Amino acid sequence: MIDRLGRNITYVRVSVTDRCNLRCRYCMPETGVPFLPHEEILRFEEITEVVRALAKLGLRQVKLTGGEPLCRHDLPALARMLGEIPGIEEVTLTTNGLLLPAQAQALADAGISRVNLSLDTLRPDRYAEITRCGKLEDALSGLQAAQKAGMRVKLNVVPVRGFNDDEIVDLVRFGREHDCPVRFIELMPVGLGASRQGLSNAEVLDIIQKAMPGFTPFRGGKLGNGPAVCYGWQDGGVFGLIGAVHDRFCASCNRVRLTADGMLRLCLAQPDGLDLKPYLRDGKEGMQAAIERAIYSKPTGHHFSEQDTADRTMNGIGG
């Protein structure tokens, strides 16, 4: 699907729930947020119908996300349903990993080929502080379970100034030792993230360069379907940088998002989108054409610096 700016839209992030088993400080308040009523959440069959329509327009990759997607009951069943859609080439998963030990093999058997696992620290006390209720050992067990099941793992790290910026080099070394590339994702000024200060790509790159020199751009700078600019060493090890705020990649953005309650969002920073529920539940006709028009008119780019996003949460948007 080519939009009005000539961008080839091939990737959809599907939020299967807005619920999460953690309360990370840059994402959600300790008391949590009001969650969507159960009846507002799209059923697996409805998600499949939307992805089938997207596949007909040329979307090829699906990322299951949340909230925490593994909080959704029987997620392997959805993964299998999506993987059977003609045109869909890959179904992957973003998770905090805590629930992976019990589900990793079933997910792999259902066709999940890759997992992005969120891991902002390697220190148990700091992990508990950041997540408020999680245990580092559980996340690491999830990583091991995913690899044992045959899924490739990438680590997602959000570097926050004065919070975990002193662990950047340790995390890169951990990734090299455990064969899981680390991707540093710039903190989004969304929800509670707007009150904290993330590090730019240039700052992260400088920290790694001083401690672990000798890396070069990795195979043209890309690894996978996402926007990360990747680097590696000749003797092994890869890390990536995703700088959505300082290093805007809007001109090459290839993705849309489906929220848990059926909104097709064309840009993370935009508050609106196309409500697909009337097509899925009320008998309204023309969903395929409506999706095509919406994607064709995808915004030119985000405007984080000009918008107030403090009232939104990543778990609701579909991080």
mmCIF file of N, CA, C and O in Angstrom, residues 6 8 23 37 40 57 70 76 89 108 119 121 137 150 161 197 235 241 249 270 286 288 302 317:
data_model
loop_
_atom_site.group_PDB
_atom_site.id
_atom_site.type_symbol
_atom_site.label_atom_id
_atom_site.label_comp_id
_atom_site.label_asym_id
_atom_site.label_seq_id
_atom_site.Cartn_x
_atom_site.Cartn_y
_atom_site.Cartn_z
ATOM 1 N N GLY A 6 4.211 8.447 -0.977
ATOM 2 C CA GLY A 6 5.029 7.429 -1.606
ATOM 3 C C GLY A 6 5.629 6.425 -0.645
ATOM 4 O O GLY A 6 6.477 5.623 -1.044
ATOM 5 N N ASN A 8 5.754 3.057 1.473
ATOM 6 C CA ASN A 8 5.177 1.719 1.308
ATOM 7 C C ASN A 8 4.805 1.182 2.685
ATOM 8 O O ASN A 8 5.676 0.833 3.487
ATOM 9 N N ARG A 23 3.836 -1.799 36.041
ATOM 10 C CA ARG A 23 3.465 -0.394 36.156
ATOM 11 C C ARG A 23 4.719 0.464 35.986
ATOM 12 O O ARG A 23 5.108 1.209 36.883
ATOM 13 N N PRO A 37 -13.436 -1.644 28.968
ATOM 14 C CA PRO A 37 -14.358 -2.740 29.306
ATOM 15 C C PRO A 37 -14.108 -3.928 28.387
ATOM 16 O O PRO A 37 -13.744 -3.761 27.217
ATOM 17 N N GLU A 40 -15.416 -4.006 24.860
ATOM 18 C CA GLU A 40 -14.874 -3.062 23.890
ATOM 19 C C GLU A 40 -13.638 -3.612 23.182
ATOM 20 O O GLU A 40 -13.221 -3.079 22.149
ATOM 21 N N LEU A 57 -4.164 -5.041 1.045
ATOM 22 C CA LEU A 57 -3.589 -3.769 0.625
ATOM 23 C C LEU A 57 -2.061 -3.806 0.602
ATOM 24 O O LEU A 57 -1.427 -2.798 0.307
ATOM 25 N N LEU A 70 0.772 -10.833 26.392
ATOM 26 C CA LEU A 70 0.628 -12.156 26.976
ATOM 27 C C LEU A 70 -0.396 -12.178 28.110
ATOM 28 O O LEU A 70 -0.714 -13.249 28.644
ATOM 29 N N PRO A 76 -1.500 -17.606 21.461
ATOM 30 C CA PRO A 76 -1.040 -18.439 20.341
ATOM 31 C C PRO A 76 -2.131 -18.714 19.304
ATOM 32 O O PRO A 76 -1.837 -18.827 18.106
ATOM 33 N N GLU A 89 3.500 -12.424 5.969
ATOM 34 C CA GLU A 89 4.773 -13.137 5.904
ATOM 35 C C GLU A 89 5.369 -13.431 7.273
ATOM 36 O O GLU A 89 6.145 -14.379 7.425
ATOM 37 N N ALA A 108 5.829 -20.232 19.673
ATOM 38 C CA ALA A 108 6.708 -20.653 18.579
ATOM 39 C C ALA A 108 5.993 -21.643 17.668
ATOM 40 O O ALA A 108 6.073 -21.548 16.436
ATOM 41 N N LEU A 119 13.659 -4.652 28.326
ATOM 42 C CA LEU A 119 14.584 -4.868 29.446
ATOM 43 C C LEU A 119 15.406 -3.601 29.635
ATOM 44 O O LEU A 119 16.387 -3.378 28.937
ATOM 45 N N THR A 121 17.025 -2.583 32.426
ATOM 46 C CA THR A 121 18.097 -2.658 33.407
ATOM 47 C C THR A 121 18.478 -4.113 33.652
ATOM 48 O O THR A 121 17.674 -5.020 33.425
ATOM 49 N N GLU A 137 14.522 -11.555 37.423
ATOM 50 C CA GLU A 137 14.743 -12.976 37.144
ATOM 51 C C GLU A 137 13.632 -13.559 36.287
ATOM 52 O O GLU A 137 13.866 -14.452 35.463
ATOM 53 N N GLY A 150 13.223 -21.516 20.120
ATOM 54 C CA GLY A 150 13.668 -21.271 18.753
ATOM 55 C C GLY A 150 13.338 -19.898 18.199
ATOM 56 O O GLY A 150 13.550 -19.634 17.012
ATOM 57 N N ARG A 161 17.544 9.536 31.312
ATOM 58 C CA ARG A 161 18.611 10.250 32.012
ATOM 59 C C ARG A 161 18.428 10.166 33.527
ATOM 60 O O ARG A 161 17.333 10.382 34.050
ATOM 61 N N GLN A 197 13.264 12.697 30.960
ATOM 62 C CA GLN A 197 14.149 13.086 29.865
ATOM 63 C C GLN A 197 14.914 11.882 29.344
ATOM 64 O O GLN A 197 15.700 11.269 30.057
ATOM 65 N N ASP A 235 33.679 -9.054 15.205
ATOM 66 C CA ASP A 235 33.746 -10.296 15.977
ATOM 67 C C ASP A 235 32.420 -10.646 16.635
ATOM 68 O O ASP A 235 32.344 -11.512 17.499
ATOM 69 N N LEU A 241 19.578 1.785 17.233
ATOM 70 C CA LEU A 241 19.094 3.030 17.803
ATOM 71 C C LEU A 241 17.805 3.431 17.101
ATOM 72 O O LEU A 241 17.742 3.446 15.866
ATOM 73 N N PHE A 249 12.068 9.601 11.683
ATOM 74 C CA PHE A 249 12.095 8.741 10.503
ATOM 75 C C PHE A 249 10.731 8.711 9.826
ATOM 76 O O PHE A 249 10.382 7.756 9.128
ATOM 77 N N GLN A 270 -0.676 10.970 16.712
ATOM 78 C CA GLN A 270 -1.974 11.534 16.389
ATOM 79 C C GLN A 270 -3.054 10.987 17.317
ATOM 80 O O GLN A 270 -3.124 9.782 17.552
ATOM 81 N N GLY A 286 -18.082 -1.279 3.544
ATOM 82 C CA GLY A 286 -16.999 -0.490 2.961
ATOM 83 C C GLY A 286 -15.735 -0.386 3.795
ATOM 84 O O GLY A 286 -14.974 0.567 3.637
ATOM 85 N N GLN A 288 -12.908 -2.098 3.742
ATOM 86 C CA GLN A 288 -11.690 -2.175 2.938
ATOM 87 C C GLN A 288 -11.381 -0.819 2.302
ATOM 88 O O GLN A 288 -10.244 -0.332 2.374
ATOM 89 N N HIS A 302 5.015 13.153 12.853
ATOM 90 C CA HIS A 302 4.536 13.498 14.200
ATOM 91 C C HIS A 302 4.899 14.931 14.538
ATOM 92 O O HIS A 302 5.748 15.547 13.897
ATOM 93 N N ILE A 317 -2.453 3.247 23.533
ATOM 94 C CA ILE A 317 -2.193 3.486 22.120
ATOM 95 C C ILE A 317 -1.783 2.189 21.432
ATOM 96 O O ILE A 317 -2.130 1.926 20.287
#
